[in-house]
mmCIF file of C-alpha atoms and ligand atoms in Angstrom:
data_model
loop_
_atom_site.group_PDB
_atom_site.id
_atom_site.type_symbol
_atom_site.label_atom_id
_atom_site.label_comp_id
_atom_site.label_asym_id
_atom_site.label_seq_id
_atom_site.Cartn_x
_atom_site.Cartn_y
_atom_site.Cartn_z
ATOM 1 C CA MET A 75 0.000 0.000 0.000
ATOM 2 C CA SER A 76 1.401 3.373 -0.945
ATOM 3 C CA SER A 77 0.345 6.674 0.467
ATOM 4 C CA SER A 78 1.174 10.168 -0.636
ATOM 5 C CA ILE A 79 3.501 12.267 1.469
ATOM 6 C CA SER A 80 0.606 14.405 2.652
ATOM 7 C CA ASP A 81 -1.152 11.370 4.127
ATOM 8 C CA ARG A 82 1.748 10.439 6.326
ATOM 9 C CA PRO A 83 2.229 11.788 9.835
ATOM 10 C CA ALA A 84 4.526 14.833 9.883
ATOM 11 C CA ILE A 85 6.778 13.082 12.322
ATOM 12 C CA LEU A 86 7.311 10.335 9.682
ATOM 13 C CA GLY A 87 8.186 12.891 7.001
ATOM 14 C CA GLY A 88 4.677 13.797 5.832
ATOM 15 C CA GLN A 89 3.105 17.213 5.489
ATOM 16 C CA PRO A 90 1.836 18.635 8.821
ATOM 17 C CA ILE A 91 -1.911 19.194 8.910
ATOM 18 C CA ARG A 92 -1.370 22.735 10.224
ATOM 19 C CA PRO A 93 2.002 23.807 8.848
ATOM 20 C CA ALA A 94 1.747 27.213 10.559
ATOM 21 C CA GLY A 95 1.161 25.541 13.910
ATOM 22 C CA PRO A 96 -1.628 26.165 16.411
ATOM 23 C CA PRO A 97 -3.339 29.579 16.646
ATOM 24 C CA GLY A 98 -1.875 32.106 19.044
ATOM 25 C CA TRP A 99 -3.429 33.739 22.096
ATOM 26 C CA PRO A 100 -4.764 36.277 22.844
ATOM 27 C CA ARG A 101 -6.698 36.917 19.650
ATOM 28 C CA ARG A 102 -6.777 40.329 18.060
ATOM 29 C CA ASP A 103 -9.639 42.072 19.823
ATOM 30 C CA GLU A 104 -10.967 45.384 18.514
ATOM 31 C CA SER A 105 -12.385 46.447 21.859
ATOM 32 C CA VAL A 106 -9.035 45.880 23.559
ATOM 33 C CA LEU A 107 -7.315 47.889 20.813
ATOM 34 C CA ALA A 108 -9.775 50.749 21.315
ATOM 35 C CA VAL A 109 -9.070 50.775 25.056
ATOM 36 C CA LEU A 110 -5.307 50.807 24.509
ATOM 37 C CA GLN A 111 -5.606 53.652 22.021
ATOM 38 C CA SER A 112 -7.726 55.795 24.293
ATOM 39 C CA MET A 113 -5.443 55.191 27.280
ATOM 40 C CA ALA A 114 -2.395 56.086 25.208
ATOM 41 C CA ASP A 115 -4.110 59.282 24.106
ATOM 42 C CA SER A 116 -5.190 60.323 27.593
ATOM 43 C CA GLY A 117 -2.056 59.251 29.440
ATOM 44 C CA ASP A 118 -4.257 57.267 31.846
ATOM 45 C CA TRP A 119 -2.043 54.222 31.402
ATOM 46 C CA GLY A 120 0.510 55.734 33.765
ATOM 47 C CA ARG A 121 -1.808 56.435 36.705
ATOM 48 C CA TYR A 122 -1.669 54.592 40.022
ATOM 49 C CA HIS A 123 -5.352 55.184 40.616
ATOM 50 C CA GLY A 124 -8.149 55.727 38.153
ATOM 51 C CA PRO A 125 -11.626 54.551 37.282
ATOM 52 C CA HIS A 126 -10.717 51.256 35.614
ATOM 53 C CA VAL A 127 -9.767 49.088 38.598
ATOM 54 C CA PRO A 128 -12.879 49.974 40.642
ATOM 55 C CA GLU A 129 -15.084 49.545 37.564
ATOM 56 C CA LEU A 130 -13.619 46.096 36.835
ATOM 57 C CA MET A 131 -14.121 45.019 40.448
ATOM 58 C CA ARG A 132 -17.747 46.175 40.350
ATOM 59 C CA ARG A 133 -18.359 44.319 37.085
ATOM 60 C CA LEU A 134 -16.662 41.109 38.259
ATOM 61 C CA ALA A 135 -18.765 41.073 41.431
ATOM 62 C CA GLU A 136 -21.921 41.604 39.390
ATOM 63 C CA PHE A 137 -20.946 38.940 36.846
ATOM 64 C CA HIS A 138 -20.394 36.347 39.569
ATOM 65 C CA GLY A 139 -23.284 37.400 41.798
ATOM 66 C CA VAL A 140 -21.082 38.100 44.826
ATOM 67 C CA THR A 141 -20.823 41.265 46.895
ATOM 68 C CA GLN A 142 -17.114 41.860 46.356
ATOM 69 C CA ALA A 143 -14.349 41.204 43.875
ATOM 70 C CA LEU A 144 -10.820 42.297 44.735
ATOM 71 C CA VAL A 145 -8.295 42.307 41.919
ATOM 72 C CA CYS A 146 -4.642 41.380 42.382
ATOM 73 C CA CYS A 147 -1.509 40.576 40.411
ATOM 74 C CA SER A 148 -2.090 36.887 39.514
ATOM 75 C CA GLY A 149 -4.258 33.841 40.024
ATOM 76 C CA THR A 150 -1.496 32.433 42.179
ATOM 77 C CA SER A 151 -1.560 35.478 44.477
ATOM 78 C CA ALA A 152 -5.368 35.328 44.451
ATOM 79 C CA VAL A 153 -5.257 31.775 45.855
ATOM 80 C CA GLU A 154 -2.763 32.897 48.484
ATOM 81 C CA LEU A 155 -5.009 35.835 49.424
ATOM 82 C CA ALA A 156 -8.054 33.572 49.534
ATOM 83 C CA LEU A 157 -6.273 31.217 51.945
ATOM 84 C CA ARG A 158 -5.197 34.169 54.092
ATOM 85 C CA GLY A 159 -8.690 35.589 53.888
ATOM 86 C CA VAL A 160 -10.239 32.460 55.361
ATOM 87 C CA GLY A 161 -7.653 32.480 58.149
ATOM 88 C CA VAL A 162 -5.279 29.646 57.225
ATOM 89 C CA ASN A 163 -2.445 29.739 59.770
ATOM 90 C CA PRO A 164 0.821 27.827 60.203
ATOM 91 C CA GLY A 165 0.125 24.243 61.244
ATOM 92 C CA ASP A 166 -3.391 24.219 59.798
ATOM 93 C CA GLU A 167 -4.369 21.605 57.236
ATOM 94 C CA VAL A 168 -5.751 22.433 53.805
ATOM 95 C CA ILE A 169 -7.389 19.708 51.731
ATOM 96 C CA LEU A 170 -6.903 19.737 47.972
ATOM 97 C CA ALA A 171 -6.864 17.237 45.136
ATOM 98 C CA ALA A 172 -3.484 15.576 44.620
ATOM 99 C CA TYR A 173 -3.842 16.351 40.932
ATOM 100 C CA ASP A 174 -4.111 20.148 41.037
ATOM 101 C CA PHE A 175 -2.314 23.189 39.704
ATOM 102 C CA LYS A 176 1.055 23.185 41.396
ATOM 103 C CA SER A 177 0.887 26.736 42.752
ATOM 104 C CA ASN A 178 -2.141 25.750 44.845
ATOM 105 C CA PHE A 179 0.012 23.178 46.634
ATOM 106 C CA GLN A 180 2.878 25.678 46.979
ATOM 107 C CA ASN A 181 0.569 28.365 48.346
ATOM 108 C CA VAL A 182 -0.513 26.091 51.173
ATOM 109 C CA LEU A 183 3.130 25.422 52.048
ATOM 110 C CA HIS A 184 3.916 29.125 51.754
ATOM 111 C CA LEU A 185 1.452 29.836 54.560
ATOM 112 C CA GLY A 186 3.123 27.225 56.755
ATOM 113 C CA ALA A 187 0.096 24.974 56.452
ATOM 114 C CA VAL A 188 0.015 21.291 55.510
ATOM 115 C CA PRO A 189 -1.446 20.203 52.150
ATOM 116 C CA VAL A 190 -3.683 17.168 52.622
ATOM 117 C CA LEU A 191 -3.972 15.499 49.240
ATOM 118 C CA ILE A 192 -7.042 13.520 48.245
ATOM 119 C CA ASP A 193 -7.800 11.455 45.170
ATOM 120 C CA LEU A 194 -9.750 12.229 42.012
ATOM 121 C CA ASP A 195 -13.186 11.009 41.048
ATOM 122 C CA PRO A 196 -12.681 7.954 38.790
ATOM 123 C CA VAL A 197 -15.047 9.299 36.116
ATOM 124 C CA THR A 198 -14.536 13.066 35.922
ATOM 125 C CA TRP A 199 -10.988 13.245 37.271
ATOM 126 C CA GLN A 200 -11.965 16.179 39.430
ATOM 127 C CA MET A 201 -11.574 16.186 43.221
ATOM 128 C CA ASN A 202 -13.387 13.131 44.614
ATOM 129 C CA VAL A 203 -15.602 14.820 47.187
ATOM 130 C CA SER A 204 -16.341 11.523 48.933
ATOM 131 C CA ARG A 205 -12.691 11.535 50.048
ATOM 132 C CA ILE A 206 -13.068 14.774 52.005
ATOM 133 C CA GLU A 207 -14.814 13.422 55.082
ATOM 134 C CA PRO A 208 -12.189 10.767 55.919
ATOM 135 C CA ALA A 209 -9.419 13.353 55.453
ATOM 136 C CA LEU A 210 -10.846 15.848 57.969
ATOM 137 C CA THR A 211 -9.069 16.461 61.273
ATOM 138 C CA ASP A 212 -9.312 19.042 64.047
ATOM 139 C CA ARG A 213 -6.721 21.041 62.177
ATOM 140 C CA THR A 214 -8.545 21.213 58.806
ATOM 141 C CA ARG A 215 -9.053 24.898 58.052
ATOM 142 C CA ALA A 216 -9.900 25.009 54.343
ATOM 143 C CA ILE A 217 -10.595 22.990 51.215
ATOM 144 C CA VAL A 218 -9.342 24.178 47.831
ATOM 145 C CA VAL A 219 -11.756 23.027 45.127
ATOM 146 C CA SER A 220 -10.360 23.438 41.601
ATOM 147 C CA HIS A 221 -12.280 22.911 38.396
ATOM 148 C CA LEU A 222 -9.733 21.486 35.983
ATOM 149 C CA HIS A 223 -9.406 20.874 32.242
ATOM 150 C CA GLY A 224 -13.091 21.423 31.464
ATOM 151 C CA GLY A 225 -14.376 19.418 34.413
ATOM 152 C CA VAL A 226 -16.411 20.790 37.297
ATOM 153 C CA VAL A 227 -16.856 19.932 40.954
ATOM 154 C CA ASP A 228 -20.278 20.293 42.566
ATOM 155 C CA VAL A 229 -19.319 22.700 45.338
ATOM 156 C CA SER A 230 -22.703 22.294 47.054
ATOM 157 C CA GLN A 231 -21.725 18.694 47.832
ATOM 158 C CA VAL A 232 -18.519 19.922 49.435
ATOM 159 C CA ARG A 233 -20.622 22.371 51.427
ATOM 160 C CA ARG A 234 -22.860 19.558 52.699
ATOM 161 C CA ILE A 235 -19.824 17.576 53.833
ATOM 162 C CA VAL A 236 -18.226 20.395 55.817
ATOM 163 C CA LYS A 237 -21.671 21.511 57.093
ATOM 164 C CA SER A 238 -21.400 23.290 60.420
ATOM 165 C CA ARG A 239 -17.665 22.807 60.818
ATOM 166 C CA GLN A 240 -15.435 25.879 60.700
ATOM 167 C CA ILE A 241 -13.915 24.890 57.365
ATOM 168 C CA ALA A 242 -13.788 27.320 54.468
ATOM 169 C CA ILE A 243 -14.181 26.454 50.799
ATOM 170 C CA VAL A 244 -11.834 28.158 48.334
ATOM 171 C CA GLU A 245 -13.158 27.662 44.801
ATOM 172 C CA ASP A 246 -10.508 27.930 42.092
ATOM 173 C CA ALA A 247 -12.179 28.935 38.812
ATOM 174 C CA CYS A 248 -8.980 29.988 37.030
ATOM 175 C CA GLN A 249 -9.663 27.421 34.305
ATOM 176 C CA ASN A 250 -13.395 27.896 33.889
ATOM 177 C CA PRO A 251 -14.400 31.537 34.316
ATOM 178 C CA GLY A 252 -18.073 31.983 33.534
ATOM 179 C CA ALA A 253 -18.925 28.287 33.781
ATOM 180 C CA ILE A 254 -22.353 27.621 35.258
ATOM 181 C CA VAL A 255 -22.602 24.819 37.783
ATOM 182 C CA PHE A 256 -26.132 24.145 39.055
ATOM 183 C CA GLY A 257 -27.202 27.729 38.470
ATOM 184 C CA ARG A 258 -24.148 29.511 39.836
ATOM 185 C CA ARG A 259 -21.042 30.905 38.205
ATOM 186 C CA ALA A 260 -17.852 29.013 38.930
ATOM 187 C CA GLY A 261 -16.058 30.851 41.709
ATOM 188 C CA ALA A 262 -19.266 32.026 43.365
ATOM 189 C CA SER A 263 -20.168 28.927 45.393
ATOM 190 C CA GLY A 264 -17.250 28.794 47.806
ATOM 191 C CA ASP A 265 -16.661 31.086 50.755
ATOM 192 C CA VAL A 266 -14.169 32.674 48.444
ATOM 193 C CA GLY A 267 -13.507 32.180 44.732
ATOM 194 C CA VAL A 268 -10.473 32.811 42.582
ATOM 195 C CA VAL A 269 -9.973 33.685 38.913
ATOM 196 C CA SER A 270 -6.838 34.340 36.841
ATOM 197 C CA PHE A 271 -6.060 36.858 34.117
ATOM 198 C CA GLY A 272 -2.781 35.139 33.159
ATOM 199 C CA GLY A 273 -1.496 35.278 29.598
ATOM 200 C CA SER A 274 -2.829 31.886 28.527
ATOM 201 C CA LYS A 275 -6.170 32.189 30.284
ATOM 202 C CA LEU A 276 -9.599 32.830 28.778
ATOM 203 C CA TRP A 277 -9.727 36.424 29.969
ATOM 204 C CA THR A 278 -6.302 37.883 30.005
ATOM 205 C CA ALA A 279 -4.217 40.914 30.800
ATOM 206 C CA GLY A 280 -0.974 38.930 30.535
ATOM 207 C CA ARG A 281 -0.981 38.798 34.336
ATOM 208 C CA GLY A 282 -3.581 39.356 37.006
ATOM 209 C CA GLY A 283 -6.200 37.695 39.143
ATOM 210 C CA ALA A 284 -9.166 38.319 41.395
ATOM 211 C CA VAL A 285 -10.693 37.093 44.630
ATOM 212 C CA LEU A 286 -14.497 36.865 44.862
ATOM 213 C CA SER A 287 -16.520 36.720 48.056
ATOM 214 C CA SER A 288 -19.772 37.718 49.682
ATOM 215 C CA ARG A 289 -18.303 37.412 53.163
ATOM 216 C CA ALA A 290 -17.081 40.767 54.427
ATOM 217 C CA GLU A 291 -14.807 39.327 57.126
ATOM 218 C CA ILE A 292 -12.864 37.519 54.380
ATOM 219 C CA THR A 293 -12.491 40.508 52.071
ATOM 220 C CA GLU A 294 -11.595 42.785 55.007
ATOM 221 C CA ARG A 295 -8.839 40.413 56.098
ATOM 222 C CA ILE A 296 -7.496 40.349 52.549
ATOM 223 C CA LYS A 297 -7.546 44.139 52.298
ATOM 224 C CA ARG A 298 -5.633 44.444 55.575
ATOM 225 C CA HIS A 299 -3.012 42.121 54.167
ATOM 226 C CA VAL A 300 -2.515 43.849 50.800
ATOM 227 C CA LEU A 301 -2.961 47.508 51.750
ATOM 228 C CA ARG A 302 0.270 48.732 53.285
ATOM 229 C CA GLY A 303 -0.030 52.375 52.408
ATOM 230 C CA ASN A 304 0.213 50.973 48.912
ATOM 231 C CA ASP A 305 -1.280 47.890 47.286
ATOM 232 C CA ALA A 306 1.228 45.040 47.637
ATOM 233 C CA TYR A 307 -0.444 42.842 44.960
ATOM 234 C CA PRO A 308 -1.642 45.417 42.426
ATOM 235 C CA LEU A 309 -3.454 45.107 39.138
ATOM 236 C CA SER A 310 -2.787 48.210 37.033
ATOM 237 C CA GLU A 311 -5.268 50.575 35.431
ATOM 238 C CA ILE A 312 -4.262 49.439 31.964
ATOM 239 C CA GLN A 313 -4.755 45.769 32.866
ATOM 240 C CA ALA A 314 -8.170 46.518 34.332
ATOM 241 C CA ALA A 315 -9.150 48.540 31.284
ATOM 242 C CA ILE A 316 -8.368 45.779 28.785
ATOM 243 C CA LEU A 317 -10.122 43.191 30.948
ATOM 244 C CA ARG A 318 -13.367 45.123 31.196
ATOM 245 C CA PRO A 319 -14.615 44.391 27.634
ATOM 246 C CA GLN A 320 -13.471 40.785 27.972
ATOM 247 C CA VAL A 321 -15.901 40.270 30.848
ATOM 248 C CA ASP A 322 -18.768 41.304 28.569
ATOM 249 C CA GLU A 323 -17.563 39.065 25.739
ATOM 250 C CA LEU A 324 -16.812 35.984 27.811
ATOM 251 C CA ASP A 325 -20.186 34.216 27.647
ATOM 252 C CA VAL A 326 -20.322 34.455 23.868
ATOM 253 C CA PHE A 327 -16.823 33.023 23.459
ATOM 254 C CA ASN A 328 -17.445 30.345 26.093
ATOM 255 C CA ALA A 329 -20.561 29.213 24.217
ATOM 256 C CA ARG A 330 -18.576 28.981 20.978
ATOM 257 C CA ARG A 331 -15.852 26.959 22.666
ATOM 258 C CA ARG A 332 -18.501 24.691 24.175
ATOM 259 C CA ARG A 333 -20.101 24.015 20.791
ATOM 260 C CA ALA A 334 -16.684 23.226 19.327
ATOM 261 C CA VAL A 335 -15.930 20.795 22.147
ATOM 262 C CA VAL A 336 -19.256 18.995 21.790
ATOM 263 C CA TRP A 337 -18.716 18.554 18.063
ATOM 264 C CA LEU A 338 -15.084 17.508 18.443
ATOM 265 C CA CYS A 339 -15.867 14.943 21.123
ATOM 266 C CA SER A 340 -18.720 13.500 19.063
ATOM 267 C CA GLN A 341 -16.223 12.920 16.250
ATOM 268 C CA LEU A 342 -13.587 11.401 18.522
ATOM 269 C CA GLN A 343 -15.976 8.993 20.182
ATOM 270 C CA ALA A 344 -15.918 6.403 17.393
ATOM 271 C CA GLY A 345 -12.168 5.778 17.468
ATOM 272 C CA GLY A 346 -11.973 5.691 21.240
ATOM 273 C CA GLY A 347 -8.792 6.350 23.143
ATOM 274 C CA LEU A 348 -9.540 9.981 24.036
ATOM 275 C CA VAL A 349 -12.381 10.295 26.532
ATOM 276 C CA PRO A 350 -13.325 13.850 27.576
ATOM 277 C CA LEU A 351 -13.538 14.530 31.318
ATOM 278 C CA GLN A 352 -16.817 16.436 31.187
ATOM 279 C CA LEU A 353 -19.351 17.477 28.589
ATOM 280 C CA PRO A 354 -22.264 19.904 29.066
ATOM 281 C CA THR A 355 -25.414 18.654 30.817
ATOM 282 C CA ASP A 356 -28.745 20.290 31.643
ATOM 283 C CA ASP A 357 -27.267 21.630 34.896
ATOM 284 C CA ILE A 358 -23.700 22.321 33.860
ATOM 285 C CA ASP A 359 -22.253 24.677 31.258
ATOM 286 C CA PRO A 360 -18.580 23.778 31.434
ATOM 287 C CA VAL A 361 -15.902 26.162 30.212
ATOM 288 C CA TYR A 362 -12.858 24.965 28.343
ATOM 289 C CA TYR A 363 -9.437 26.487 28.981
ATOM 290 C CA LYS A 364 -7.844 23.126 28.426
ATOM 291 C CA LEU A 365 -9.975 20.274 27.208
ATOM 292 C CA GLY A 366 -8.860 17.273 29.230
ATOM 293 C CA PHE A 367 -8.968 13.697 27.949
ATOM 294 C CA ARG A 368 -8.171 10.340 29.439
ATOM 295 C CA TYR A 369 -5.735 8.800 26.996
ATOM 296 C CA ASN A 370 -5.901 5.087 26.277
ATOM 297 C CA GLY A 371 -2.933 3.833 24.265
ATOM 298 C CA ALA A 372 -4.713 0.600 23.357
ATOM 299 C CA ALA A 373 -6.779 2.616 20.856
ATOM 300 C CA PHE A 374 -3.560 3.950 19.288
ATOM 301 C CA GLY A 375 -1.538 0.773 18.759
ATOM 302 C CA ASP A 376 -0.043 1.061 22.267
ATOM 303 C CA LEU A 377 1.651 4.373 21.611
ATOM 304 C CA THR A 378 2.586 5.878 24.944
ATOM 305 C CA ARG A 379 0.953 9.174 25.815
ATOM 306 C CA GLU A 380 4.234 10.955 25.098
ATOM 307 C CA GLN A 381 4.605 9.303 21.682
ATOM 308 C CA PHE A 382 1.010 10.167 20.828
ATOM 309 C CA VAL A 383 1.320 13.792 21.896
ATOM 310 C CA GLU A 384 4.634 14.235 20.070
ATOM 311 C CA ALA A 385 3.073 12.990 16.830
ATOM 312 C CA ILE A 386 -0.023 15.196 17.230
ATOM 313 C CA ARG A 387 2.066 18.264 18.043
ATOM 314 C CA ALA A 388 4.135 17.666 14.919
ATOM 315 C CA GLU A 389 0.864 18.104 12.992
ATOM 316 C CA GLY A 390 0.517 21.619 14.416
ATOM 317 C CA ILE A 391 -2.100 20.778 17.042
ATOM 318 C CA ALA A 392 -1.635 22.117 20.600
ATOM 319 C CA MET A 393 -2.079 18.961 22.642
ATOM 320 C CA ASP A 394 0.001 18.365 25.738
ATOM 321 C CA PRO A 395 0.428 15.812 28.475
ATOM 322 C CA GLY A 396 -1.390 17.053 31.584
ATOM 323 C CA PHE A 397 0.646 18.417 34.479
ATOM 324 C CA ARG A 398 2.233 16.243 37.154
ATOM 325 C CA SER A 399 0.293 15.162 40.204
ATOM 326 C CA ASN A 400 1.588 16.896 43.344
ATOM 327 C CA HIS A 401 2.000 13.687 45.330
ATOM 328 C CA LEU A 402 4.516 12.433 42.765
ATOM 329 C CA ILE A 403 6.699 15.547 42.517
ATOM 330 C CA HIS A 404 6.967 16.581 46.163
ATOM 331 C CA ALA A 405 8.745 14.834 49.016
ATOM 332 C CA SER A 406 6.203 12.928 51.083
ATOM 333 C CA ARG A 407 7.176 14.840 54.243
ATOM 334 C CA ARG A 408 5.758 18.028 52.681
ATOM 335 C CA PHE A 409 2.153 16.786 52.591
ATOM 336 C CA ARG A 410 -0.208 14.280 54.118
ATOM 337 C CA ALA A 411 -2.009 11.808 51.866
ATOM 338 C CA GLY A 412 -5.691 11.742 52.725
ATOM 339 C CA GLY A 413 -6.240 8.181 51.523
ATOM 340 C CA ALA A 414 -5.121 6.271 48.432
ATOM 341 C CA LEU A 415 -4.265 8.397 45.386
ATOM 342 C CA ASP A 416 -4.708 5.844 42.615
ATOM 343 C CA GLU A 417 -6.749 7.993 40.246
ATOM 344 C CA ALA A 418 -4.375 10.948 40.619
ATOM 345 C CA THR A 419 -1.534 8.565 39.785
ATOM 346 C CA LYS A 420 -3.413 7.464 36.654
ATOM 347 C CA ALA A 421 -4.124 11.074 35.681
ATOM 348 C CA ASP A 422 -0.427 11.843 36.100
ATOM 349 C CA VAL A 423 0.459 9.403 33.333
ATOM 350 C CA THR A 424 -2.589 9.452 31.076
ATOM 351 C CA MET A 425 -4.128 12.958 31.053
ATOM 352 C CA VAL A 426 -3.914 14.705 27.684
ATOM 353 C CA THR A 427 -5.086 18.291 27.136
ATOM 354 C CA LEU A 428 -6.023 20.397 24.125
ATOM 355 C CA TYR A 429 -5.224 24.115 24.505
ATOM 356 C CA HIS A 430 -8.229 26.386 23.912
ATOM 357 C CA PRO A 431 -7.447 28.946 21.129
ATOM 358 C CA VAL A 432 -8.328 26.498 18.355
ATOM 359 C CA LEU A 433 -11.839 26.184 19.801
ATOM 360 C CA LEU A 434 -12.671 29.690 18.538
ATOM 361 C CA GLU A 435 -11.536 28.952 15.000
ATOM 362 C CA GLU A 436 -13.692 27.913 12.049
ATOM 363 C CA GLN A 437 -14.996 24.390 11.557
ATOM 364 C CA ASP A 438 -11.988 23.512 9.325
ATOM 365 C CA ALA A 439 -9.671 23.829 12.289
ATOM 366 C CA LEU A 440 -11.717 21.334 14.275
ATOM 367 C CA GLU A 441 -11.730 18.933 11.343
ATOM 368 C CA GLU A 442 -7.943 19.249 11.219
ATOM 369 C CA ILE A 443 -7.755 18.015 14.797
ATOM 370 C CA VAL A 444 -9.937 15.011 13.970
ATOM 371 C CA ASN A 445 -7.784 14.283 10.912
ATOM 372 C CA ALA A 446 -4.532 14.576 12.832
ATOM 373 C CA ILE A 447 -5.783 12.081 15.391
ATOM 374 C CA ARG A 448 -7.041 9.754 12.657
ATOM 375 C CA LYS A 449 -3.674 9.916 10.900
ATOM 376 C CA VAL A 450 -1.770 9.091 14.059
ATOM 377 C CA ARG A 451 -4.112 6.192 14.725
ATOM 378 C CA GLU A 452 -3.727 4.863 11.189
ATOM 379 C CA PHE A 453 0.070 4.976 11.337
ATOM 380 C CA SER A 454 0.390 3.944 14.952
ATOM 381 C CA SER A 455 2.451 0.805 14.286
ATOM 382 C CA GLU A 456 4.964 2.724 12.173
ATOM 383 C CA LEU A 457 5.073 5.431 14.805
ATOM 384 C CA LYS A 458 5.633 2.834 17.475
ATOM 385 C CA GLU A 459 8.505 1.284 15.483
ATOM 386 C CA ARG A 460 10.067 4.679 14.928
ATOM 387 C CA SER A 461 9.994 5.394 18.656
ATOM 388 C CA GLY A 462 11.457 1.976 19.317
ATOM 389 C CA ASP A 463 14.283 2.746 16.860
ATOM 390 C CA SER A 464 15.068 6.119 18.357
ATOM 391 C CA ALA A 465 15.005 4.625 21.825
ATOM 392 C CA ALA A 466 17.501 1.989 20.656
ATOM 393 C CA ASP A 467 19.671 4.681 19.026
ATOM 394 C CA SER A 468 19.947 6.855 22.085
HETATM 395 C C1 LIG B 1214 -3.535 29.325 35.967
HETATM 396 C C2 LIG B 1214 -4.046 28.737 37.227
HETATM 397 C C3 LIG B 1214 -3.760 29.311 38.480
HETATM 398 C C4 LIG B 1214 -2.816 30.454 38.674
HETATM 399 O O1 LIG B 1214 -3.045 31.554 37.883
HETATM 400 P P1 LIG B 1214 -1.847 32.527 37.440
HETATM 401 O O2 LIG B 1214 -2.558 33.771 37.091
HETATM 402 O O3 LIG B 1214 -1.155 31.875 36.301
HETATM 403 O O4 LIG B 1214 -0.938 32.706 38.616
HETATM 404 C C5 LIG B 1214 -4.319 28.738 39.614
HETATM 405 N N1 LIG B 1214 -5.115 27.651 39.527
HETATM 406 C C6 LIG B 1214 -5.394 27.073 38.353
HETATM 407 C C7 LIG B 1214 -6.282 25.883 38.339
HETATM 408 C C8 LIG B 1214 -4.865 27.580 37.163
HETATM 409 O O5 LIG B 1214 -5.124 26.971 36.015
#
């Protein structure tokens, strides 16, 4: 059987499906350009204080249905401030999923507290809330609930588990701003919520973050921490100004990304091997910053996840292995394991993610992803041999 060069995987010498590579981020946005122009004209970009930061905070609070939003310099600092705001002190315990963004783990350590790592749900690969109760101790002060890779956690279940105990819920919505989970925006169901405006994120100012809460004692504690005659974790006027239109546009873009994901996953279903963590339901409008999949090499001729991702990336598609699980990259004396972590261990080796910018492109771009995956599947035995050869060479 012969095949033309263009049919072969790029990594085997064929033509890449997207020779120019994946689309960049952020996209060109006319409303952001208009803001930049007007700030350049007025000189407002150089001011410490102006109307844009307070206006953004007002709009973020309104968007999430909370009484206050405080902006700060990153999502990472927002998580730190949230933990401080709920009164996490040295020696306290903070429960989080073992498989979580690494700065969440580091933030707990930074406060002198102990991360207590619990496992993932076997289906959604989000925090397994049934593991919270057995992990509670007298020292548990807070639970960090992250929605990751398009999945969501039902925060009301977490609330039922902690009930009357003095344990705060920090809801990390950095990856799913605007998602709706049982009628509430992600970030609005905890005692305090967190969003990020980092450069790769769905609303972006390159850097930045915000803390959301309806509990005044939390926001007051945070203000006391950051206001030292000057704001120690500032977001600038120009950052706030370019974020403001993005808040208004978010729902429209999220809906487009959601439609793209539903179509893409319907196409991928037949071949198997890439199972999405979470699709929309009647009660959940997920939001996709990274679209997470469980990778099963058996559907790709036993290619390892790394071999699969390398071949897909060579086609110009932005797929990556997921991040590492915290229990596997930190010394065991730095945390306490709240039970077995088998699912987090599986996620560590088999999570694959698709980066979001392509989800706003035209239908062709989605078809290219399907074709790239089909091509890699079709040539999996040759790809496997090639990897075997290079392994033997090295
Ligand atoms: C990106 C991210 C953060 C941190 O946000 P930065 O603005 O990059 O510091 C925290 N949690 C999760 C889940 C994230 O994805």
